[in-house]
Amino acid sequence: MPGHRRGRSLSEGLMLEESEKGGLVVSSVIGGSSGNHGLKEGDEIVGATINFDQLSKDDVLKILKLMDDNGFDKKVQVLTKNNLSKSMGTLDSIKAPEEMLKDSYNSLYNAKINRFMKDDSPGQPAGAWERGSHNGQLASSFSGEDALPSNLRIPSNLVDRARAERPPPPSDSSLPVLRRCDAAVPVHLSPVQTWVETLERRDSKQLGLVDLHPDVFAVPTRIDILHEVELWQRNFKRISRAHTKVRSEVRGGGKKPWRQKGSGKARHGSIRSPIWRGGGVSHGPRGPTSFYYMLPMRVRVQGLKIALSSKLAQDYLHVVDTLNIPTPDPQYLMDLIRYRHWGESVLIVDVGEELPENILQATESLKTVNVIPAIGLNVHSMLKHEVLVLTLEAVKFLENKLLWHDERFTLLYPFKLPYTDLP
Amino acid sequence: MSFTKNTGGKALDLLQNLPRITLANLRPEPGTKKAEKKRGRGQHGGNRSGRGHKGERQRGNRPRLGFEGGQTPFYLAIPKYGYNEGHSRRAQYQPLTLNRLQYLIDLGRIDPTQPIDLTQLVNGRGVTIQPQKRDYGVQLVGEGAGIFAAKVNIEVQMASEEAIAAIERNGGIVTTGFYDPRSLAVLCKPVPYFLSGQPIPKRMLPGEDMVPYYTDAANRGYLADPEKIQKARIALAQKYGYILPDISKDELFHMLFMRKDPRQIFFGLSPGWVVNMAEKKILKPTDDKLLQYYNS
């Protein structure tokens, strides 16, 4: 009976004394370490806990009767299973509630979650994450509001290592702001900032910072709007030219093949009916069909804004001062992209009809790096390419065009006719 | 809240830890796309394909809409009455409340320091006029007469007495003018008309039934006698109990007394002129017959 044995050795190995205040103090400890619960001389004994886990019904009754007989029943508190939390192993350690929660969480985490988390990459600079990312960090759901809930944490094999190589600008950066927002930023919002880089040298540092309007580059993400715009882009140009012939259009089939009765064959009126081999199709595609439809202008504009904002939020947007590169060699661009850990595919956007020749030549032969004018910016291209590179003029142009739709009247007549307040 | 933050806010913060948004990640909002019924396919769509069991229903031979099995149908039993008779020949006037006018002026969509015309109202998106749908213009309605406090020179097509009183009480001027449908279309959307290269048409005079309306001083008609209009202003002031302000001593006196000629559509442009918007030039006719026609 383990409970009894423990009890005996405990009482035999201890010498108790009554102190002046009326409490019980351990005067000396005798005997083996098995009975000793870590008690030393001078410890004041306040209470004792008995774990009823492996005791039989008779033993429990005996102990309780002992308490009852000696009149200690008022000092006894009987705990049921409901009082205990399930994660507590033994009754030996009673800690503060916060400690107990942390312990239970830690044990759960170590058992179930830790094996999916690898170590953090050594390249992550300390203190560079102003926006509070927690890639792979231990984040308890009981700690503050920065921690991600468990359903939003992604396993590390989906985390993009390269993003750690290009941290966003900290709030106290010493570089100058090369461009402020032209349009007025609403009072309750503040502009978003990114680096301005060059393409002149492969390994040049950032030139400065640029202010981006929050109503274009920091709008709430709506994947369903991106989906709608993407579907529209795919379908509005679609003309399906599938065409089948109906029974009246198939050559032949005007005459009744055989007499109605008496031939022993099934009755038929024409050899081109849909049940015949070689006959017409009853409900097939009929002629060129157009799938043209237009999403409202503001939805398409919102789609562009959301795509730009999501690129910026996920560190896939880069701003460049100009598109002048030293050589028309495509290898230079590929080296630059690899060195700067940008990504697999790059979409470069500039304003104007005449783009620098070097970059046009360089990207001509490259499949994954493409240059487009700013009017050609669209959601499909932005999502297809991993990285988006804008020039400063492109940023200005886009902000101008996209912000106009926020504060315009409804159109009276088509856009193509002159308006006094068109951007 | 004094701290500045962005509208994206928490969503953009969350995005940083989520996989890249690509073409493969897009999906519609759950619940927006309902799968369509495929007739004649599968256990539930097949068998009779939603047509019912035998009879006219399944065989597609039901009688025409409204047929009641031989009983005189409802649409024939009820006698005719000319509720909608001649509806396509009835003039409609889009109402413009004084509340709305005050709202537009307060927001700066309409400039009270210039004469207010239907063109100005449409440019400020105050009213929507459809000349093709038998709209003959805009009518001024007295709702909001209590709060109206703007001094304007306004030209509408019809006006209620209360509205006239409210405007004149504030020292403004109301005029009612007639526009035939073609002139109205030109007035509402001048830019597409000028781009078409046609000369500005002359405004037609009202038809027989509207002449009494526009020659009546009580309606401030544009064909009415100016002296009678002055008397009507005084009479209205007495009726509604306000002191008629003296406009002739006003600083905007010149603007307030601007009026259009009965044949004129735009201030400053005469009928017969062609406006070239691309080169910003105005071409005027020189032929005698044309001049005779446009000046008549």
Coordinates of N, CA and C in Angstrom, one line a residue, chain B residues 44-248:
Chain B
H44 N -31.1 12.6 -59.2 CA -32.2 13.6 -58.8 C -32.6 14.5 -60.0
G45 N -31.6 14.8 -60.9 CA -32.0 15.6 -62.0 C -32.6 14.9 -63.2
G46 N -32.4 13.5 -63.1 CA -32.8 12.7 -64.3 C -34.2 12.2 -64.2
N47 N -34.5 11.0 -64.7 CA -35.8 10.4 -64.7 C -36.7 11.4 -65.5
R48 N -37.6 12.1 -64.8 CA -38.5 13.0 -65.6 C -38.0 14.4 -65.7
S49 N -36.8 14.7 -65.2 CA -36.1 16.0 -65.5 C -36.9 17.2 -65.0
G50 N -37.7 17.0 -63.9 CA -38.4 18.2 -63.3 C -39.6 18.6 -64.1
R51 N -40.2 17.7 -64.9 CA -41.3 18.1 -65.7 C -42.6 17.5 -65.2
G52 N -42.6 16.7 -64.1 CA -43.8 16.1 -63.6 C -44.1 14.8 -64.3
H53 N -45.4 14.3 -64.2 CA -45.8 13.0 -64.7 C -46.9 13.1 -65.7
K54 N -46.6 12.7 -66.9 CA -47.5 12.6 -68.1 C -48.3 13.9 -68.3
G55 N -49.2 13.9 -69.2 CA -50.0 15.1 -69.4 C -49.4 16.2 -70.1
E56 N -50.1 17.3 -70.2 CA -49.6 18.5 -70.9 C -48.3 19.0 -70.2
R57 N -48.2 18.9 -68.9 CA -47.1 19.4 -68.2 C -45.8 18.8 -68.7
Q58 N -45.8 17.4 -68.8 CA -44.6 16.8 -69.1 C -44.3 16.9 -70.6
R59 N -45.4 16.9 -71.4 CA -45.3 16.9 -72.9 C -45.2 18.3 -73.4
G60 N -45.2 19.3 -72.6 CA -44.9 20.7 -73.1 C -46.0 21.3 -73.9
N61 N -47.3 20.9 -73.6 CA -48.4 21.4 -74.4 C -49.4 22.1 -73.6
R62 N -49.0 22.9 -72.6 CA -49.9 23.6 -71.8 C -50.5 24.8 -72.6
P63 N -51.7 25.3 -72.2 CA -52.3 26.4 -73.0 C -51.6 27.7 -72.6
R64 N -52.0 28.8 -73.3 CA -51.3 30.1 -73.2 C -51.5 30.7 -71.8
L65 N -50.6 31.6 -71.5 CA -50.7 32.3 -70.2 C -52.0 33.1 -70.1
G66 N -52.7 32.9 -69.0 CA -53.9 33.6 -68.7 C -55.2 32.8 -69.0
F67 N -55.0 31.6 -69.7 CA -56.1 30.8 -70.0 C -56.6 30.1 -68.8
E68 N -57.9 30.1 -68.5 CA -58.5 29.6 -67.3 C -59.4 28.4 -67.5
G69 N -59.0 27.6 -68.5 CA -59.7 26.3 -68.8 C -61.1 26.5 -69.5
G70 N -61.3 27.8 -70.0 CA -62.5 28.0 -70.7 C -63.3 29.1 -70.1
Q71 N -63.2 29.3 -68.8 CA -63.8 30.4 -68.1 C -63.3 31.7 -68.6
T72 N -64.1 32.7 -68.7 CA -63.6 34.0 -69.2 C -62.5 34.4 -68.3
P73 N -61.3 34.6 -68.9 CA -60.1 34.9 -68.1 C -60.2 36.3 -67.5
F74 N -59.4 36.5 -66.5 CA -59.4 37.7 -65.7 C -59.2 38.9 -66.6
Y75 N -58.2 38.8 -67.5 CA -57.8 39.9 -68.3 C -58.8 40.3 -69.3
L76 N -59.8 39.4 -69.6 CA -60.9 39.8 -70.5 C -62.2 40.1 -69.7
A77 N -62.3 39.6 -68.5 CA -63.5 39.9 -67.7 C -63.6 41.3 -67.3
I78 N -62.4 41.8 -66.9 CA -62.4 43.2 -66.4 C -62.5 44.2 -67.5
P79 N -63.4 45.2 -67.4 CA -63.6 46.1 -68.5 C -62.4 47.1 -68.6
K80 N -62.2 47.6 -69.8 CA -61.1 48.5 -70.0 C -61.4 49.9 -69.4
Y81 N -60.3 50.6 -69.1 CA -60.5 52.0 -68.7 C -59.2 52.7 -69.0
G82 N -59.3 53.9 -69.4 CA -58.1 54.6 -69.9 C -57.2 55.2 -68.9
Y83 N -56.7 54.3 -67.9 CA -55.7 54.8 -66.9 C -54.5 55.3 -67.6
N84 N -53.9 54.4 -68.5 CA -52.6 54.7 -69.1 C -52.8 55.2 -70.5
E85 N -54.0 55.6 -70.8 CA -54.2 56.1 -72.2 C -53.3 57.4 -72.4
G86 N -52.6 57.4 -73.5 CA -51.8 58.5 -73.9 C -50.7 58.8 -72.9
H87 N -50.3 57.7 -72.2 CA -49.2 57.9 -71.2 C -47.9 58.4 -71.9
S88 N -47.7 58.0 -73.1 CA -46.5 58.3 -73.8 C -46.6 59.7 -74.3
R89 N -47.7 60.4 -74.2 CA -47.8 61.8 -74.6 C -47.9 62.7 -73.5
R90 N -47.8 62.2 -72.2 CA -47.9 63.1 -71.1 C -46.6 63.6 -70.7
A91 N -46.5 64.9 -70.4 CA -45.2 65.5 -70.0 C -44.9 65.1 -68.6
Q92 N -43.7 64.8 -68.3 CA -43.2 64.5 -66.9 C -42.2 65.5 -66.5
Y93 N -42.3 66.0 -65.3 CA -41.3 66.9 -64.7 C -40.7 66.3 -63.5
Q94 N -39.4 66.2 -63.5 CA -38.7 65.6 -62.4 C -38.7 66.6 -61.2
P95 N -39.1 66.1 -60.0 CA -39.2 67.1 -58.9 C -37.8 67.4 -58.4
L96 N -37.7 68.7 -58.0 CA -36.5 69.1 -57.3 C -36.9 69.8 -56.0
T97 N -36.6 69.2 -54.9 CA -37.1 69.8 -53.6 C -36.1 71.0 -53.2
L98 N -36.6 71.9 -52.4 CA -35.7 72.9 -51.9 C -34.7 72.4 -51.0
N99 N -35.1 71.3 -50.3 CA -34.1 70.6 -49.4 C -32.9 70.2 -50.3
R100 N -33.2 69.5 -51.4 CA -32.1 69.0 -52.3 C -31.3 70.2 -52.8
L101 N -32.0 71.2 -53.2 CA -31.2 72.4 -53.8 C -30.3 73.0 -52.7
Q102 N -30.8 73.1 -51.5 CA -30.0 73.6 -50.4 C -28.8 72.7 -50.2
Y103 N -29.0 71.4 -50.2 CA -28.0 70.4 -50.0 C -26.9 70.5 -51.0
L104 N -27.3 70.7 -52.3 CA -26.3 70.8 -53.4 C -25.5 72.1 -53.3
I105 N -26.2 73.2 -52.9 CA -25.4 74.4 -52.8 C -24.5 74.3 -51.6
D106 N -24.9 73.7 -50.5 CA -24.0 73.6 -49.3 C -22.8 72.8 -49.6
L107 N -23.0 71.7 -50.4 CA -21.8 70.8 -50.7 C -20.9 71.4 -51.8
G108 N -21.4 72.5 -52.4 CA -20.5 73.1 -53.4 C -20.7 72.5 -54.8
R109 N -21.8 71.7 -55.0 CA -22.0 71.1 -56.3 C -22.7 72.0 -57.2
I110 N -23.3 73.0 -56.7 CA -24.0 74.1 -57.5 C -23.5 75.4 -57.0
D111 N -23.2 76.3 -58.0 CA -22.6 77.6 -57.6 C -23.7 78.6 -57.6
P112 N -24.1 79.2 -56.4 CA -25.2 80.1 -56.3 C -24.8 81.5 -56.9
T113 N -23.5 81.7 -57.2 CA -23.1 83.0 -57.7 C -23.2 83.1 -59.2
Q114 N -23.7 82.0 -59.8 CA -24.0 82.0 -61.3 C -25.4 81.6 -61.4
P115 N -26.0 82.0 -62.6 CA -27.4 81.6 -62.8 C -27.6 80.1 -62.8
I116 N -28.6 79.6 -62.1 CA -28.7 78.1 -62.0 C -29.7 77.7 -63.1
D117 N -29.2 76.8 -63.9 CA -29.8 76.3 -65.1 C -30.0 74.8 -65.0
L118 N -30.8 74.2 -65.9 CA -30.9 72.7 -65.8 C -29.5 72.1 -66.1
T119 N -28.7 72.7 -67.0 CA -27.3 72.2 -67.2 C -26.5 72.2 -66.0
Q120 N -26.6 73.2 -65.2 CA -25.8 73.3 -63.9 C -26.3 72.2 -63.0
L121 N -27.6 72.0 -62.9 CA -28.2 71.0 -62.0 C -27.7 69.6 -62.5
V122 N -27.7 69.3 -63.7 CA -27.3 68.0 -64.2 C -25.8 67.8 -64.0
N123 N -25.0 68.9 -64.3 CA -23.5 68.8 -64.1 C -23.2 68.5 -62.6
G124 N -24.0 69.1 -61.7 CA -23.7 68.8 -60.3 C -24.4 67.5 -59.8
R125 N -25.0 66.8 -60.8 CA -25.7 65.5 -60.5 C -26.8 65.7 -59.5
G126 N -27.5 66.8 -59.6 CA -28.6 67.1 -58.6 C -29.8 66.3 -59.0
V127 N -30.1 66.3 -60.3 CA -31.3 65.6 -60.9 C -30.8 64.8 -62.0
T128 N -31.7 63.8 -62.4 CA -31.4 63.0 -63.5 C -32.6 63.1 -64.5
I129 N -32.3 63.7 -65.6 CA -33.4 64.0 -66.6 C -33.2 63.0 -67.8
Q130 N -34.3 62.4 -68.2 CA -34.3 61.5 -69.4 C -35.2 62.1 -70.4
P131 N -34.6 62.9 -71.4 CA -35.5 63.6 -72.4 C -36.2 62.6 -73.2
Q132 N -35.6 61.4 -73.4 CA -36.2 60.4 -74.2 C -37.5 59.7 -73.6
K133 N -37.6 59.9 -72.3 CA -38.7 59.3 -71.6 C -39.8 60.3 -71.2
R134 N -40.0 61.2 -72.1 CA -41.1 62.2 -71.9 C -40.9 63.1 -70.8
D135 N -39.6 63.3 -70.3 CA -39.3 64.3 -69.3 C -39.2 65.6 -70.1
Y136 N -39.9 66.6 -69.5 CA -39.9 67.9 -70.1 C -39.1 68.9 -69.3
G137 N -38.5 68.4 -68.2 CA -37.6 69.3 -67.4 C -37.8 69.0 -66.0
V138 N -37.6 70.0 -65.1 CA -37.6 69.9 -63.7 C -38.6 70.8 -63.1
Q139 N -39.3 70.3 -62.0 CA -40.2 71.2 -61.3 C -39.8 71.4 -59.9
L140 N -39.9 72.7 -59.5 CA -39.5 73.1 -58.1 C -40.6 72.8 -57.2
V141 N -40.3 72.0 -56.1 CA -41.3 71.6 -55.2 C -41.0 72.2 -53.8
G142 N -42.0 72.6 -53.1 CA -41.9 73.4 -51.9 C -41.3 72.7 -50.7
E143 N -41.0 71.4 -50.7 CA -40.6 70.7 -49.5 C -39.2 71.2 -49.1
G144 N -39.1 71.7 -47.9 CA -37.9 72.3 -47.4 C -37.9 73.8 -47.5
A145 N -39.1 74.4 -47.7 CA -39.2 75.8 -47.8 C -38.8 76.5 -46.5
G146 N -39.0 75.8 -45.4 CA -38.7 76.4 -44.1 C -37.2 76.6 -43.9
I147 N -36.3 75.7 -44.4 CA -34.9 75.8 -44.1 C -34.1 76.4 -45.3
F148 N -34.8 76.7 -46.4 CA -34.1 77.2 -47.5 C -33.5 78.6 -47.3
A149 N -32.2 78.8 -47.5 CA -31.6 80.1 -47.2 C -30.5 80.4 -48.2
A150 N -30.8 80.4 -49.5 CA -29.8 80.7 -50.5 C -30.4 81.7 -51.5
K151 N -29.6 82.6 -51.9 CA -30.0 83.7 -52.8 C -29.6 83.2 -54.2
V152 N -30.5 82.8 -55.0 CA -30.2 82.2 -56.3 C -31.0 82.7 -57.4
N153 N -30.5 82.7 -58.6 CA -31.2 83.0 -59.8 C -31.5 81.6 -60.5
I154 N -32.6 81.1 -60.4 CA -32.9 79.7 -60.8 C -33.9 79.7 -61.9
E155 N -33.7 78.8 -62.9 CA -34.6 78.7 -64.0 C -35.1 77.2 -64.1
V156 N -36.3 77.0 -63.9 CA -36.9 75.6 -64.0 C -38.0 75.6 -65.0
Q157 N -38.7 74.4 -65.1 CA -39.7 74.3 -66.1 C -41.1 74.5 -65.4
M158 N -41.2 74.2 -64.1 CA -42.5 74.4 -63.4 C -42.1 74.7 -62.0
A159 N -42.9 75.4 -61.3 CA -42.6 75.7 -59.9 C -43.9 75.9 -59.1
S160 N -43.9 75.3 -57.9 CA -45.0 75.5 -57.0 C -45.0 76.8 -56.3
E161 N -46.1 77.3 -55.8 CA -46.2 78.6 -55.3 C -45.3 78.8 -54.0
E162 N -45.3 77.7 -53.2 CA -44.5 77.8 -52.0 C -43.0 77.9 -52.3
A163 N -42.6 77.2 -53.3 CA -41.2 77.2 -53.7 C -40.8 78.6 -54.2
I164 N -41.7 79.2 -55.0 CA -41.4 80.5 -55.5 C -41.3 81.5 -54.3
A165 N -42.2 81.4 -53.4 CA -42.2 82.2 -52.2 C -40.9 82.1 -51.4
A166 N -40.5 80.8 -51.2 CA -39.3 80.6 -50.4 C -38.1 81.2 -51.1
I167 N -38.0 81.1 -52.4 CA -36.8 81.6 -53.1 C -36.8 83.2 -53.1
E168 N -38.0 83.7 -53.3 CA -38.1 85.2 -53.4 C -37.9 85.8 -52.0
R169 N -38.3 85.1 -51.0 CA -38.1 85.5 -49.6 C -36.6 85.7 -49.3
N170 N -35.8 84.9 -49.9 CA -34.3 85.0 -49.7 C -33.6 85.9 -50.6
G171 N -34.4 86.6 -51.5 CA -33.8 87.6 -52.4 C -33.4 87.0 -53.7
G172 N -34.0 85.8 -54.0 CA -33.6 85.2 -55.3 C -34.6 85.5 -56.4
I173 N -34.4 84.9 -57.5 CA -35.4 85.0 -58.7 C -35.6 83.7 -59.2
V174 N -36.9 83.4 -59.5 CA -37.3 82.1 -60.1 C -37.9 82.5 -61.5
T175 N -37.6 81.7 -62.5 CA -38.2 81.8 -63.8 C -38.6 80.4 -64.3
T176 N -39.8 80.4 -64.9 CA -40.1 79.1 -65.5 C -40.0 79.2 -67.0
G177 N -39.3 78.3 -67.7 CA -39.1 78.4 -69.1 C -39.4 77.0 -69.7
F178 N -39.9 77.1 -71.0 CA -40.2 75.8 -71.7 C -39.1 75.4 -72.6
Y179 N -38.8 74.1 -72.6 CA -37.8 73.5 -73.5 C -38.5 72.4 -74.3
D180 N -38.5 72.4 -75.6 CA -39.0 71.3 -76.3 C -38.0 70.1 -76.2
P181 N -38.4 68.9 -76.4 CA -37.6 67.7 -76.1 C -36.2 67.8 -76.8
R182 N -36.1 68.3 -78.0 CA -34.8 68.3 -78.6 C -33.9 69.3 -77.9
S183 N -34.4 70.5 -77.6 CA -33.6 71.5 -76.9 C -33.3 71.0 -75.5
L184 N -34.2 70.2 -74.9 CA -33.9 69.7 -73.5 C -32.7 68.7 -73.6
A185 N -32.7 67.9 -74.6 CA -31.6 67.0 -74.7 C -30.3 67.7 -74.9
V186 N -30.3 68.8 -75.7 CA -29.1 69.6 -75.9 C -28.7 70.2 -74.5
L187 N -29.7 70.7 -73.8 CA -29.4 71.4 -72.6 C -28.8 70.5 -71.5
C188 N -29.4 69.2 -71.5 CA -28.9 68.3 -70.4 C -27.5 67.8 -70.7
K189 N -27.2 67.5 -72.0 CA -25.9 66.9 -72.3 C -25.3 67.7 -73.4
P190 N -24.7 68.9 -73.1 CA -24.2 69.7 -74.1 C -23.0 69.2 -74.8
V191 N -22.1 68.5 -74.0 CA -20.8 68.1 -74.6 C -21.0 67.1 -75.8
P192 N -21.8 66.0 -75.6 CA -21.9 65.1 -76.7 C -22.6 65.8 -77.9
Y193 N -23.5 66.8 -77.6 CA -24.1 67.5 -78.7 C -23.1 68.3 -79.5
F194 N -22.3 69.1 -78.8 CA -21.3 69.9 -79.5 C -20.4 69.0 -80.3
L195 N -20.0 67.9 -79.8 CA -19.1 67.0 -80.5 C -19.7 66.4 -81.7
S196 N -21.0 66.4 -81.8 CA -21.7 65.9 -83.0 C -21.6 66.9 -84.2
G197 N -21.2 68.1 -83.9 CA -20.9 69.1 -85.0 C -22.2 69.8 -85.5
Q198 N -23.3 69.6 -84.8 CA -24.5 70.3 -85.3 C -24.6 71.7 -84.7
P199 N -25.3 72.6 -85.4 CA -25.5 74.0 -84.8 C -26.5 73.9 -83.7
I200 N -26.4 74.9 -82.8 CA -27.3 74.9 -81.6 C -28.7 75.2 -82.2
P201 N -29.7 74.4 -81.8 CA -31.0 74.7 -82.4 C -31.7 75.8 -81.6
K202 N -32.7 76.4 -82.3 CA -33.5 77.4 -81.5 C -34.6 76.8 -80.7
R203 N -34.9 77.3 -79.6 CA -35.8 76.7 -78.7 C -37.2 77.0 -79.2
M204 N -38.1 75.9 -79.2 CA -39.4 76.1 -79.7 C -40.3 76.7 -78.6
L205 N -41.4 77.4 -79.1 CA -42.3 78.0 -78.1 C -43.2 76.9 -77.6
P206 N -43.8 77.1 -76.4 CA -44.7 76.0 -75.9 C -45.9 75.8 -76.7
G207 N -46.5 74.5 -76.5 CA -47.7 74.2 -77.3 C -48.9 74.9 -76.7
E208 N -50.0 74.7 -77.4 CA -51.2 75.5 -77.0 C -51.6 75.3 -75.5
D209 N -51.4 74.1 -75.0 CA -51.9 73.8 -73.6 C -51.0 74.5 -72.6
M210 N -49.7 74.7 -72.9 CA -48.8 75.2 -71.9 C -48.6 76.7 -72.0
V211 N -49.2 77.3 -73.1 CA -49.0 78.8 -73.3 C -49.6 79.6 -72.1
P212 N -50.9 79.2 -71.7 CA -51.4 80.0 -70.5 C -50.5 79.9 -69.3
Y213 N -49.9 78.7 -69.1 CA -49.0 78.5 -67.9 C -47.8 79.5 -68.0
Y214 N -47.2 79.5 -69.2 CA -45.9 80.3 -69.3 C -46.2 81.8 -69.5
T215 N -47.4 82.2 -69.8 CA -47.7 83.6 -69.9 C -48.3 84.2 -68.6
D216 N -48.4 83.3 -67.6 CA -49.0 83.7 -66.3 C -47.9 84.2 -65.4
A217 N -48.1 85.4 -64.8 CA -47.1 86.0 -63.9 C -47.0 85.3 -62.6
A218 N -48.1 84.6 -62.2 CA -48.1 83.9 -60.9 C -47.1 82.7 -61.0
N219 N -46.9 82.2 -62.2 CA -46.0 81.1 -62.3 C -44.6 81.6 -62.7
R220 N -44.4 82.9 -62.7 CA -43.1 83.5 -63.2 C -42.7 83.0 -64.6
G221 N -43.7 82.9 -65.5 CA -43.4 82.4 -66.8 C -42.5 83.3 -67.6
Y222 N -41.7 82.7 -68.5 CA -40.7 83.5 -69.2 C -41.4 84.4 -70.3
L223 N -42.7 84.1 -70.6 CA -43.4 84.9 -71.6 C -44.3 85.9 -71.0
A224 N -44.2 85.9 -69.6 CA -45.2 86.8 -69.0 C -44.7 88.3 -69.0
D225 N -45.5 89.2 -68.7 CA -45.2 90.6 -68.6 C -44.4 90.9 -67.4
P226 N -43.2 91.6 -67.5 CA -42.4 91.8 -66.4 C -43.0 92.7 -65.3
E227 N -43.9 93.6 -65.7 CA -44.6 94.4 -64.7 C -45.5 93.6 -63.8
K228 N -46.2 92.7 -64.6 CA -47.2 91.8 -63.8 C -46.4 90.9 -62.9
I229 N -45.2 90.5 -63.3 CA -44.4 89.7 -62.4 C -44.1 90.4 -61.2
Q230 N -43.7 91.7 -61.3 CA -43.4 92.5 -60.1 C -44.5 92.6 -59.2
K231 N -45.7 92.8 -59.8 CA -46.9 92.9 -58.9 C -47.2 91.5 -58.2
A232 N -46.9 90.4 -59.0 CA -47.2 89.1 -58.4 C -46.2 88.9 -57.3
R233 N -45.0 89.4 -57.4 CA -44.0 89.2 -56.3 C -44.5 89.9 -55.0
I234 N -45.0 91.1 -55.2 CA -45.5 91.8 -54.0 C -46.7 91.1 -53.4
A235 N -47.6 90.6 -54.3 CA -48.8 89.9 -53.8 C -48.4 88.7 -53.1
L236 N -47.4 87.9 -53.6 CA -47.0 86.7 -52.9 C -46.4 87.0 -51.6
A237 N -45.6 88.1 -51.5 CA -45.0 88.4 -50.2 C -46.1 88.7 -49.2
Q238 N -47.1 89.4 -49.7 CA -48.2 89.7 -48.7 C -48.9 88.5 -48.3
K239 N -49.1 87.5 -49.3 CA -49.8 86.3 -48.9 C -49.1 85.5 -47.9
Y240 N -47.8 85.3 -48.1 CA -47.0 84.4 -47.3 C -46.4 85.2 -46.1
G241 N -46.5 86.5 -46.1 CA -46.1 87.2 -44.9 C -44.6 87.4 -44.7
Y242 N -44.0 87.8 -45.7 CA -42.5 88.2 -45.6 C -42.3 89.5 -46.3
I243 N -41.2 90.2 -46.0 CA -40.9 91.5 -46.6 C -40.1 91.1 -47.9
L244 N -40.6 91.7 -49.0 CA -39.9 91.4 -50.2 C -38.6 92.2 -50.3
P245 N -37.4 91.5 -50.3 CA -36.2 92.2 -50.4 C -36.0 92.9 -51.7
D246 N -35.3 94.1 -51.7 CA -35.1 94.9 -52.9 C -33.8 94.4 -53.6
I247 N -34.0 93.7 -54.7 CA -32.9 93.1 -55.4 C -32.1 94.1 -56.1
S248 N -32.7 95.2 -56.5 CA -31.9 96.2 -57.4 C -30.7 96.8 -56.6

